[in-house]
Coordinates of C-alpha atoms and ligand atoms in Angstrom, one line a residue:
G370 CA -14.5 -8.2 -19.5
V371 CA -14.1 -5.8 -16.6
C372 CA -13.5 -7.1 -13.1
P373 CA -16.5 -6.1 -11.0
V374 CA -14.6 -5.2 -7.9
C375 CA -11.5 -3.5 -9.2
N376 CA -12.9 -2.6 -12.6
C377 CA -9.8 -3.8 -14.4
V378 CA -10.1 -5.4 -17.7
C379 CA -9.4 -9.1 -17.5
P380 CA -7.6 -10.9 -19.0
S381 CA -6.3 -8.7 -21.8
G382 CA -3.6 -7.2 -19.6
P383 CA -4.5 -6.3 -16.1
A384 CA -5.2 -9.9 -15.0
L385 CA -2.1 -11.7 -13.8
L386 CA -1.0 -15.1 -14.8
F387 CA -0.8 -17.5 -11.9
V388 CA 0.4 -21.1 -11.6
K389 CA -1.5 -23.7 -9.7
T390 CA 0.9 -26.3 -8.5
S391 CA -0.3 -29.4 -6.9
Q392 CA 1.9 -31.6 -4.7
G393 CA 4.4 -33.8 -6.5
K394 CA 3.7 -32.3 -9.9
E395 CA 6.4 -30.4 -11.6
E396 CA 4.6 -28.2 -14.1
G397 CA 1.6 -26.3 -12.7
R398 CA -1.4 -25.4 -14.7
R399 CA -1.5 -21.7 -15.5
F400 CA -4.6 -19.5 -15.0
Y401 CA -5.6 -15.9 -15.2
A402 CA -7.0 -14.2 -12.2
C403 CA -7.7 -10.7 -11.2
S404 CA -4.6 -9.1 -9.8
A405 CA -6.4 -6.9 -7.3
C406 CA -8.9 -9.3 -5.8
R407 CA -7.3 -12.6 -5.1
D408 CA -10.2 -13.9 -3.1
R409 CA -12.6 -15.7 -5.5
K410 CA -15.5 -14.4 -3.4
D411 CA -14.7 -10.8 -4.3
C412 CA -13.9 -11.3 -8.0
N413 CA -15.2 -14.2 -9.9
F414 CA -12.8 -13.7 -12.7
F415 CA -10.9 -17.0 -13.2
Q416 CA -9.8 -18.6 -16.4
W417 CA -7.4 -21.4 -17.3
E418 CA -4.7 -20.2 -19.7
D419 CA -5.6 -22.9 -22.2
E420 CA -9.3 -22.7 -21.7
K421 CA -11.8 -21.8 -24.5
V422 CA -14.4 -19.5 -23.2
S423 CA -17.9 -20.0 -24.7
E424 CA -19.9 -17.1 -26.2
T425 CA -22.6 -17.4 -23.6
R426 CA -20.1 -17.2 -20.7
L427 CA -18.5 -14.2 -22.2
A428 CA -21.9 -12.5 -22.6
A429 CA -22.8 -13.4 -19.0
R430 CA -19.6 -12.0 -17.8
E431 CA -20.1 -8.7 -19.6
E432 CA -23.6 -8.4 -18.4
Y433 CA -22.4 -8.9 -14.8
N434 CA -19.7 -6.3 -15.3
R435 CA -22.2 -3.8 -16.7
N436 CA -24.3 -4.1 -13.6
H437 CA -21.3 -3.7 -11.3
Q438 CA -19.8 -0.6 -12.7
P439 CA -19.5 2.4 -10.3
F440 CA -22.4 4.8 -10.2
F441 CA -20.5 7.7 -11.6
T442 CA -17.3 8.4 -13.6
H443 CA -14.5 10.4 -12.0
R444 CA -15.4 13.4 -14.2
Q445 CA -19.0 13.2 -13.0
N446 CA -17.9 12.9 -9.4
V447 CA -15.8 16.0 -9.7
E448 CA -18.8 17.9 -11.0
R449 CA -21.0 16.5 -8.2
Y450 CA -18.4 17.6 -5.6
K451 CA -18.5 21.2 -7.0
N452 CA -22.3 21.2 -6.5
F453 CA -22.0 19.5 -3.1
V454 CA -19.8 22.2 -1.6
L455 CA -22.2 24.9 -2.6
L456 CA -25.0 23.3 -0.5
P457 CA -25.7 24.7 3.0
L458 CA -24.6 22.4 5.8
S459 CA -28.1 21.1 6.4
K460 CA -28.3 19.7 2.9
R461 CA -25.0 17.9 2.9
R462 CA -25.5 14.2 3.3
F463 CA -23.3 11.1 2.9
C464 CA -24.9 7.7 2.3
Q465 CA -23.0 5.2 4.4
E466 CA -24.4 2.3 2.6
C467 CA -23.4 3.5 -0.9
Q468 CA -20.3 5.3 0.4
Q469 CA -21.4 8.3 -1.6
L470 CA -22.0 12.0 -1.3
L471 CA -25.7 12.7 -2.0
L472 CA -27.2 15.6 -3.8
P473 CA -30.7 16.6 -2.6
A474 CA -32.4 15.2 -5.7
E475 CA -31.0 11.7 -4.8
W476 CA -32.2 11.6 -1.2
E477 CA -35.3 9.8 -2.1
K478 CA -33.5 6.9 -3.7
H479 CA -31.4 6.4 -0.5
S480 CA -34.3 7.0 1.9
D481 CA -33.9 3.6 3.6
H482 CA -30.1 3.8 3.8
Q483 CA -28.2 5.0 6.8
F484 CA -26.6 8.4 6.1
L485 CA -24.6 11.1 7.8
C486 CA -25.8 14.7 7.9
D487 CA -24.2 18.1 8.1
I488 CA -21.0 17.1 6.3
S489 CA -18.5 19.8 7.2
T490 CA -15.7 21.1 5.1
A491 CA -13.3 19.4 7.6
Q492 CA -15.0 16.1 6.9
L493 CA -14.7 16.6 3.2
K494 CA -11.0 17.2 3.6
S495 CA -10.6 13.9 5.5
P496 CA -12.4 11.3 3.4
S497 CA -10.4 8.5 5.0
R498 CA -12.3 9.2 8.2
L499 CA -15.7 9.8 6.5
M500 CA -15.7 6.5 4.7
Y501 CA -15.2 3.1 6.3
P502 CA -12.0 1.3 5.6
L503 CA -12.3 -1.5 3.0
E504 CA -12.0 -4.8 4.7
N505 CA -11.5 -7.4 2.1
K506 CA -9.4 -9.9 4.0
K507 CA -6.8 -10.9 1.5
T508 CA -5.8 -7.9 -0.6
N509 CA -7.8 -4.8 -0.1
A510 CA -7.8 -4.3 3.7
Q511 CA -7.1 -0.7 4.4
Y512 CA -4.9 0.0 7.3
L513 CA -4.8 3.7 8.0
F514 CA -1.8 5.5 9.5
A515 CA -2.1 6.6 13.1
D516 CA -1.8 10.4 13.3
R517 CA 1.6 10.0 15.0
S518 CA 3.1 8.0 12.1
C519 CA 1.4 10.1 9.4
Q520 CA 2.7 13.3 10.9
F521 CA 6.2 11.7 11.3
L522 CA 6.2 10.8 7.6
L523 CA 5.2 14.2 6.5
D524 CA 7.7 16.0 8.7
L525 CA 10.4 13.7 7.4
I526 CA 9.5 14.3 3.8
I527 CA 9.5 18.1 4.3
D528 CA 12.8 18.0 6.3
L529 CA 14.4 16.0 3.4
G530 CA 13.4 18.8 1.1
F531 CA 10.8 17.1 -1.0
R532 CA 8.0 19.2 -2.5
R533 CA 6.0 16.5 -4.3
V534 CA 4.7 13.2 -3.0
L535 CA 3.5 10.4 -5.3
S536 CA 1.2 8.7 -2.8
V537 CA 0.6 5.1 -4.0
G538 CA -2.0 3.5 -1.7
T539 CA -1.5 6.1 1.0
P540 CA -4.8 8.1 1.1
R541 CA -4.3 9.4 4.6
L542 CA -0.9 10.9 3.8
H543 CA -2.4 12.4 0.7
E544 CA -5.2 13.9 2.6
I545 CA -3.1 15.6 5.2
I546 CA -0.9 17.1 2.5
Q547 CA -3.9 18.3 0.4
S548 CA -5.6 19.6 3.5
K549 CA -2.6 21.6 4.7
A550 CA -2.0 22.9 1.1
S551 CA -5.5 24.3 1.0
Q552 CA -5.3 25.9 4.5
E553 CA -1.7 27.1 5.0
E554 CA -0.4 29.7 2.5
D555 CA 3.3 28.9 2.9
F556 CA 2.8 25.1 2.7
R557 CA 4.5 24.1 -0.6
V558 CA 4.1 20.3 -0.7
R559 CA 1.7 18.7 -3.2
S560 CA 0.5 15.1 -3.6
L561 CA -1.0 12.9 -6.2
L562 CA -2.9 9.8 -5.0
L563 CA -2.8 6.6 -6.9
D564 CA -5.2 4.1 -5.4
I565 CA -7.6 1.3 -6.4
D566 CA -10.3 2.6 -4.1
F567 CA -12.5 4.5 -6.5
R568 CA -14.5 6.1 -3.7
Y569 CA -11.7 8.7 -3.5
S570 CA -12.7 10.1 -6.9
Q571 CA -15.6 11.8 -5.1
F572 CA -13.2 14.1 -3.2
Y573 CA -10.3 14.8 -5.6
T574 CA -10.0 16.1 -9.1
E575 CA -8.3 14.2 -11.9
D576 CA -5.1 16.1 -11.1
E577 CA -5.2 14.9 -7.5
F578 CA -6.3 11.3 -7.8
C579 CA -5.8 8.5 -10.3
H580 CA -7.6 5.2 -10.1
Y581 CA -4.7 2.8 -10.3
N582 CA -3.9 -0.8 -9.8
M583 CA -0.4 -1.2 -8.2
F584 CA -0.3 -4.9 -8.9
N585 CA -0.1 -4.4 -12.6
H586 CA 0.7 -0.7 -13.1
Y587 CA -2.7 -0.1 -14.6
F588 CA -4.3 3.4 -15.0
F589 CA -8.0 2.9 -15.2
G590 CA -8.3 6.5 -16.7
G591 CA -6.1 5.5 -19.6
E592 CA -3.6 7.8 -21.4
A593 CA -5.0 11.0 -19.8
A594 CA -4.4 9.6 -16.3
R595 CA -0.9 8.4 -17.3
E596 CA -0.2 11.9 -18.5
T597 CA -1.3 13.4 -15.2
C598 CA 1.1 11.1 -13.4
R599 CA 3.9 11.9 -15.8
K600 CA 3.4 15.6 -15.5
F601 CA 3.4 15.3 -11.7
L602 CA 6.7 13.5 -11.8
Y603 CA 8.3 16.2 -13.9
Q604 CA 10.2 18.3 -11.5
D605 CA 10.6 21.9 -12.5
N606 CA 12.3 24.5 -10.4
G607 CA 14.1 21.7 -8.6
E608 CA 10.8 20.6 -6.9
R609 CA 12.0 17.2 -5.8
V610 CA 9.6 14.2 -5.9
I611 CA 9.4 11.2 -3.6
M612 CA 7.2 8.1 -4.0
V613 CA 5.6 6.8 -0.8
T614 CA 3.7 3.5 -0.9
D615 CA 2.0 1.3 1.7
P616 CA 0.6 -1.7 -0.2
P617 CA -1.6 -4.3 1.3
F618 CA 0.6 -6.9 3.0
G619 CA -1.1 -9.8 1.2
G620 CA 0.3 -8.3 -1.9
L621 CA 2.7 -10.0 -4.3
V622 CA 6.1 -8.5 -3.8
E623 CA 7.2 -9.3 -7.3
A624 CA 4.1 -7.7 -8.9
L625 CA 4.5 -4.6 -6.7
A626 CA 8.2 -4.3 -7.4
S627 CA 7.5 -4.4 -11.1
S628 CA 5.0 -1.6 -10.9
F629 CA 7.2 0.5 -8.8
K630 CA 10.0 0.1 -11.3
K631 CA 7.6 1.3 -14.0
L632 CA 6.7 4.4 -11.9
M633 CA 10.4 5.0 -11.4
A634 CA 11.0 4.7 -15.1
M635 CA 8.3 7.3 -15.7
W636 CA 10.0 9.6 -13.3
K637 CA 13.3 9.1 -15.0
E638 CA 11.8 9.8 -18.5
A639 CA 10.2 12.9 -17.2
E640 CA 12.5 15.7 -18.4
G641 CA 13.9 18.5 -16.3
G642 CA 15.4 16.5 -13.5
G643 CA 18.9 15.9 -14.7
H644 CA 18.9 12.8 -12.5
N645 CA 19.9 10.2 -15.1
S646 CA 21.9 7.9 -12.9
Q647 CA 19.6 8.1 -9.9
E648 CA 16.6 6.2 -8.8
M649 CA 13.4 8.0 -7.8
P650 CA 13.5 8.5 -4.0
T651 CA 11.1 6.0 -2.5
F652 CA 9.6 5.0 0.8
W653 CA 8.1 1.5 0.6
I654 CA 6.2 0.7 3.8
F655 CA 6.0 -3.0 4.5
P656 CA 6.6 -5.6 7.3
Y657 CA 10.2 -6.4 8.2
F658 CA 9.9 -10.1 7.3
F659 CA 9.7 -9.1 3.7
E660 CA 13.1 -7.5 3.9
S661 CA 15.0 -10.1 1.8
R662 CA 12.2 -10.2 -0.8
I663 CA 12.3 -6.4 -1.2
L664 CA 16.1 -6.3 -1.4
E665 CA 16.0 -9.0 -4.1
F666 CA 14.2 -6.5 -6.4
F667 CA 15.7 -3.3 -5.0
P668 CA 19.3 -3.9 -3.8
S669 CA 19.7 -0.1 -3.2
F670 CA 17.0 -0.2 -0.5
S671 CA 17.6 -0.5 3.2
M672 CA 15.2 -1.1 6.0
M673 CA 14.7 1.6 8.7
D674 CA 13.9 0.7 12.3
Y675 CA 11.0 3.1 12.6
Q676 CA 7.8 1.2 13.5
V677 CA 4.8 2.4 11.5
D678 CA 1.6 2.4 13.5
Y679 CA -2.0 2.1 12.3
D680 CA -5.4 3.4 13.6
N681 CA -7.5 0.4 12.8
H682 CA -5.2 -2.5 13.2
A683 CA -5.7 -4.2 16.5
L684 CA -2.2 -5.6 16.5
Y685 CA -0.2 -2.7 15.3
K686 CA -1.6 0.0 17.3
H687 CA 0.5 2.3 19.4
G688 CA -0.8 2.2 22.9
K689 CA 0.2 4.4 25.9
T690 CA 0.9 1.3 28.0
G691 CA 1.8 -2.1 26.9
R692 CA 2.6 -1.1 23.4
R693 CA 2.5 -3.9 20.9
Q694 CA 5.4 -3.6 18.5
S695 CA 4.3 -3.0 14.9
P696 CA 6.2 -5.2 12.4
V697 CA 5.8 -2.5 9.7
R698 CA 8.9 -0.6 8.5
I699 CA 10.1 1.9 6.0
F700 CA 12.3 0.6 3.1
T701 CA 14.1 3.4 1.3
N702 CA 16.8 4.1 -1.3
L703 CA 17.8 7.3 0.5
T704 CA 21.0 7.4 2.5
P705 CA 20.0 5.8 5.9
S706 CA 21.8 8.5 7.9
M707 CA 19.4 11.1 6.5
I708 CA 16.4 9.3 7.9
V709 CA 16.2 10.9 11.4
L710 CA 14.0 9.0 13.8
P711 CA 12.4 10.6 16.8
V712 CA 14.7 10.5 19.8
E713 CA 11.8 11.1 22.2
E714 CA 10.4 7.7 21.1
G715 CA 13.7 6.0 22.0
Y716 CA 15.4 5.8 18.7
R717 CA 19.2 6.6 18.7
F718 CA 21.9 7.1 16.2
C719 CA 24.5 4.3 15.8
T720 CA 27.7 6.0 14.6
I721 CA 29.1 2.7 13.3
C722 CA 26.0 1.7 11.3
Q723 CA 25.4 5.4 10.4
R724 CA 21.7 5.0 10.9
Y725 CA 19.0 5.5 13.5
V726 CA 18.0 2.3 15.3
S727 CA 15.4 1.5 17.9
S728 CA 16.3 1.6 21.6
G729 CA 16.5 -2.1 22.0
N730 CA 18.6 -2.6 19.0
Q731 CA 22.2 -3.2 20.3
H732 CA 25.2 -3.0 18.1
C733 CA 26.8 -6.4 17.8
E734 CA 30.6 -6.4 17.7
M735 CA 30.7 -9.8 16.0
C736 CA 28.2 -9.0 13.2
N737 CA 29.4 -5.4 13.2
S738 CA 25.9 -4.1 12.8
C739 CA 22.7 -3.4 14.8
T740 CA 21.1 -6.7 14.1
S741 CA 17.6 -6.6 15.6
K742 CA 14.7 -6.6 13.1
D743 CA 11.8 -6.5 15.5
G744 CA 12.9 -3.9 18.0
R745 CA 13.8 -6.4 20.7
Q746 CA 17.4 -7.0 21.7
W747 CA 18.8 -9.9 19.7
K748 CA 21.6 -12.2 20.9
H749 CA 24.6 -13.4 19.0
C750 CA 25.1 -17.2 18.5
V751 CA 28.7 -18.1 17.9
L752 CA 27.7 -21.4 16.3
C753 CA 25.3 -19.8 13.8
K754 CA 27.7 -16.9 13.5
K755 CA 24.8 -14.4 13.6
C756 CA 22.4 -12.7 15.8
V757 CA 19.1 -14.4 16.5
K758 CA 15.8 -13.6 18.3
P759 CA 16.0 -13.4 22.1
S760 CA 13.6 -16.3 22.4
W761 CA 15.8 -18.7 20.4
F762 CA 18.4 -21.2 21.5
H763 CA 21.0 -23.1 19.6
C764 CA 19.8 -26.7 18.9
N765 CA 22.5 -29.2 18.3
N766 CA 20.1 -31.5 16.5
C767 CA 19.1 -29.0 13.9
N768 CA 22.4 -27.3 13.9
C769 CA 20.8 -23.9 14.1
C770 CA 18.9 -21.7 16.5
A771 CA 15.2 -22.1 17.1
L772 CA 12.5 -21.9 19.7
R773 CA 13.2 -24.1 22.7
N774 CA 10.1 -26.2 22.2
H775 CA 10.5 -26.6 18.4
A776 CA 10.1 -30.0 16.8
C777 CA 13.6 -31.0 15.6
E778 CA 14.2 -31.1 11.9
K779 CA 10.7 -30.3 10.9
T780 CA 10.5 -27.3 8.7
D781 CA 6.9 -26.5 9.3
A782 CA 7.4 -22.9 9.9
G783 CA 7.7 -21.7 6.4
C784 CA 5.5 -21.5 3.3
F785 CA 4.5 -24.7 1.7
V786 CA 5.6 -23.6 -1.8
C787 CA 8.9 -21.7 -1.3
G788 CA 9.7 -22.7 2.2
K789 CA 10.2 -19.1 3.3
A790 CA 8.7 -17.7 6.4
G791 CA 6.2 -14.8 6.6
H792 CA 3.4 -16.1 4.4
K793 CA 1.3 -19.1 3.7
R794 CA 1.0 -21.0 0.5
S795 CA -2.1 -19.1 -0.6
T796 CA -0.1 -15.8 -0.7
C797 CA 3.2 -17.2 -1.8
P798 CA 5.0 -14.5 -3.9
S799 CA 6.6 -17.1 -6.1
L800 CA 3.3 -18.1 -7.5
S801 CA 2.8 -15.0 -9.5
H802 CA 4.2 -14.5 -13.0
A803 CA 3.3 -11.0 -14.0
Ligands
SAH1410 N1 -1.5 3.4 5.6 C1 -2.1 4.0 4.4 C2 -3.2 3.0 3.8 C3 -2.6 1.7 3.4 S1 -3.8 0.5 3.2 C4 -2.7 5.3 4.7 O1 -3.1 5.5 5.9 O2 -2.7 6.2 3.9 C5 -3.5 0.0 1.5 C6 -4.0 1.0 0.5 O3 -3.7 0.5 -0.8 C7 -5.5 1.3 0.5 O4 -5.7 2.7 0.3 C8 -6.0 0.5 -0.6 O5 -7.2 1.0 -1.2 C9 -4.9 0.5 -1.6 N2 -4.8 -0.7 -2.5 C10 -5.2 -1.9 -2.3 N3 -5.0 -2.7 -3.3 C11 -4.5 -1.9 -4.3 C12 -4.1 -2.1 -5.7 N4 -4.2 -3.3 -6.2 N5 -3.7 -1.0 -6.4 C13 -3.7 0.2 -5.8 N6 -4.0 0.5 -4.5 C14 -4.4 -0.6 -3.8
ZN1411 ZN1 -27.5 4.8 -0.4
ZN1412 ZN1 25.2 -0.2 14.8
ZN1413 ZN1 25.7 -10.9 16.1
ZN1414 ZN1 22.6 -21.0 16.8

């Protein structure tokens, strides 16, 4: 069957195998669930591994899926777009309810829907502003880059000499690249967007957008879409490629890493690069508390101090005053000293660490590195033999540093399943077995 939300085919491949563990039991019972929609409210696909599914249930599932297919295919959407741009401004409408560009013949059908009129070319070039961000709590929440961060990323990519960007779940970066490419003659950067949000197929051709699930490396467009991606990764004339990805934070690190490795392998197999011993240059944008998880899968990566800001995230927004610190960072396999961070925002170069660090990040003589992870100045604890958060104190009971008012010897901070901090049981990365 096809998952109604993400349109993936479950369980033949795209569904992931999970393990449900209950307290005290060693072996968990295994089940298939949709890898993209982990909230049962969004995708009802659920099946025990050892379960026999009745014919009636299969039929019901297929019926449901048929009714929840997208209105148009990507090919149809490309044709529709061509017709749409030929319309005079007064006839260009976008249905907000259906999140769809409307052709005049369709107005009738959407007459009791809210719509926007006079859709300009500028609006068409910025679909991430025209459409509302998806808000599925667990997995599909779309947090769009603030202009400041998006422009910083693009400038960095250009300064590093890249000419092609594989944008995996970064629609806003993709759209500023595409928009500049169509407007500025000497702008040479190109982008291919891979994203699960099918709404983008209304604005981009099949060479610019692939409907893709980054939790299981699934191209909905099949072999043709794969080939598009492969072609894009093929670097002729030394046009260097970089992958930039900003996955949903509820995502499973293990599943994501496995997909990124497959994209990296695609890059490596694409001829013409002569980069056999290298890894595809990558920016993986993710919160700092996932550092150890990411390094587990990509030992060549290091975390940059740059704080990535978002438009529609109440907590991670860059304000003029009283700025909240964003926990989101760039993880990269490029040499850290090459990632130049803006001095006007307080970042400075540490000559010992050979990387740019945030203004509050002091070099610790004892650790011999700039140890702060969150941008605040950390302090060294001689007993723990490492730097800790400024709000922590050494507790002789627990024999480690902790908040002053912590409850001794209770490890209630971490995840129920693996004990690590940064997530709850429901999103524990160790539960997935891709
Ligand atoms: N900051 C980025 C957006 C990040 S939000 C920007 O401004 O460009 C996460 C993105 O990943 C969204 O675009 C969302 O549609 C996409 N996404 C979520 N789940 C996905 C999945 N399973 N596979 C591919 N893309 C996914
Ligand atoms: Zn409508
Ligand atoms: Zn340093
Ligand atoms: Zn230290
Ligand atoms: Zn201590």
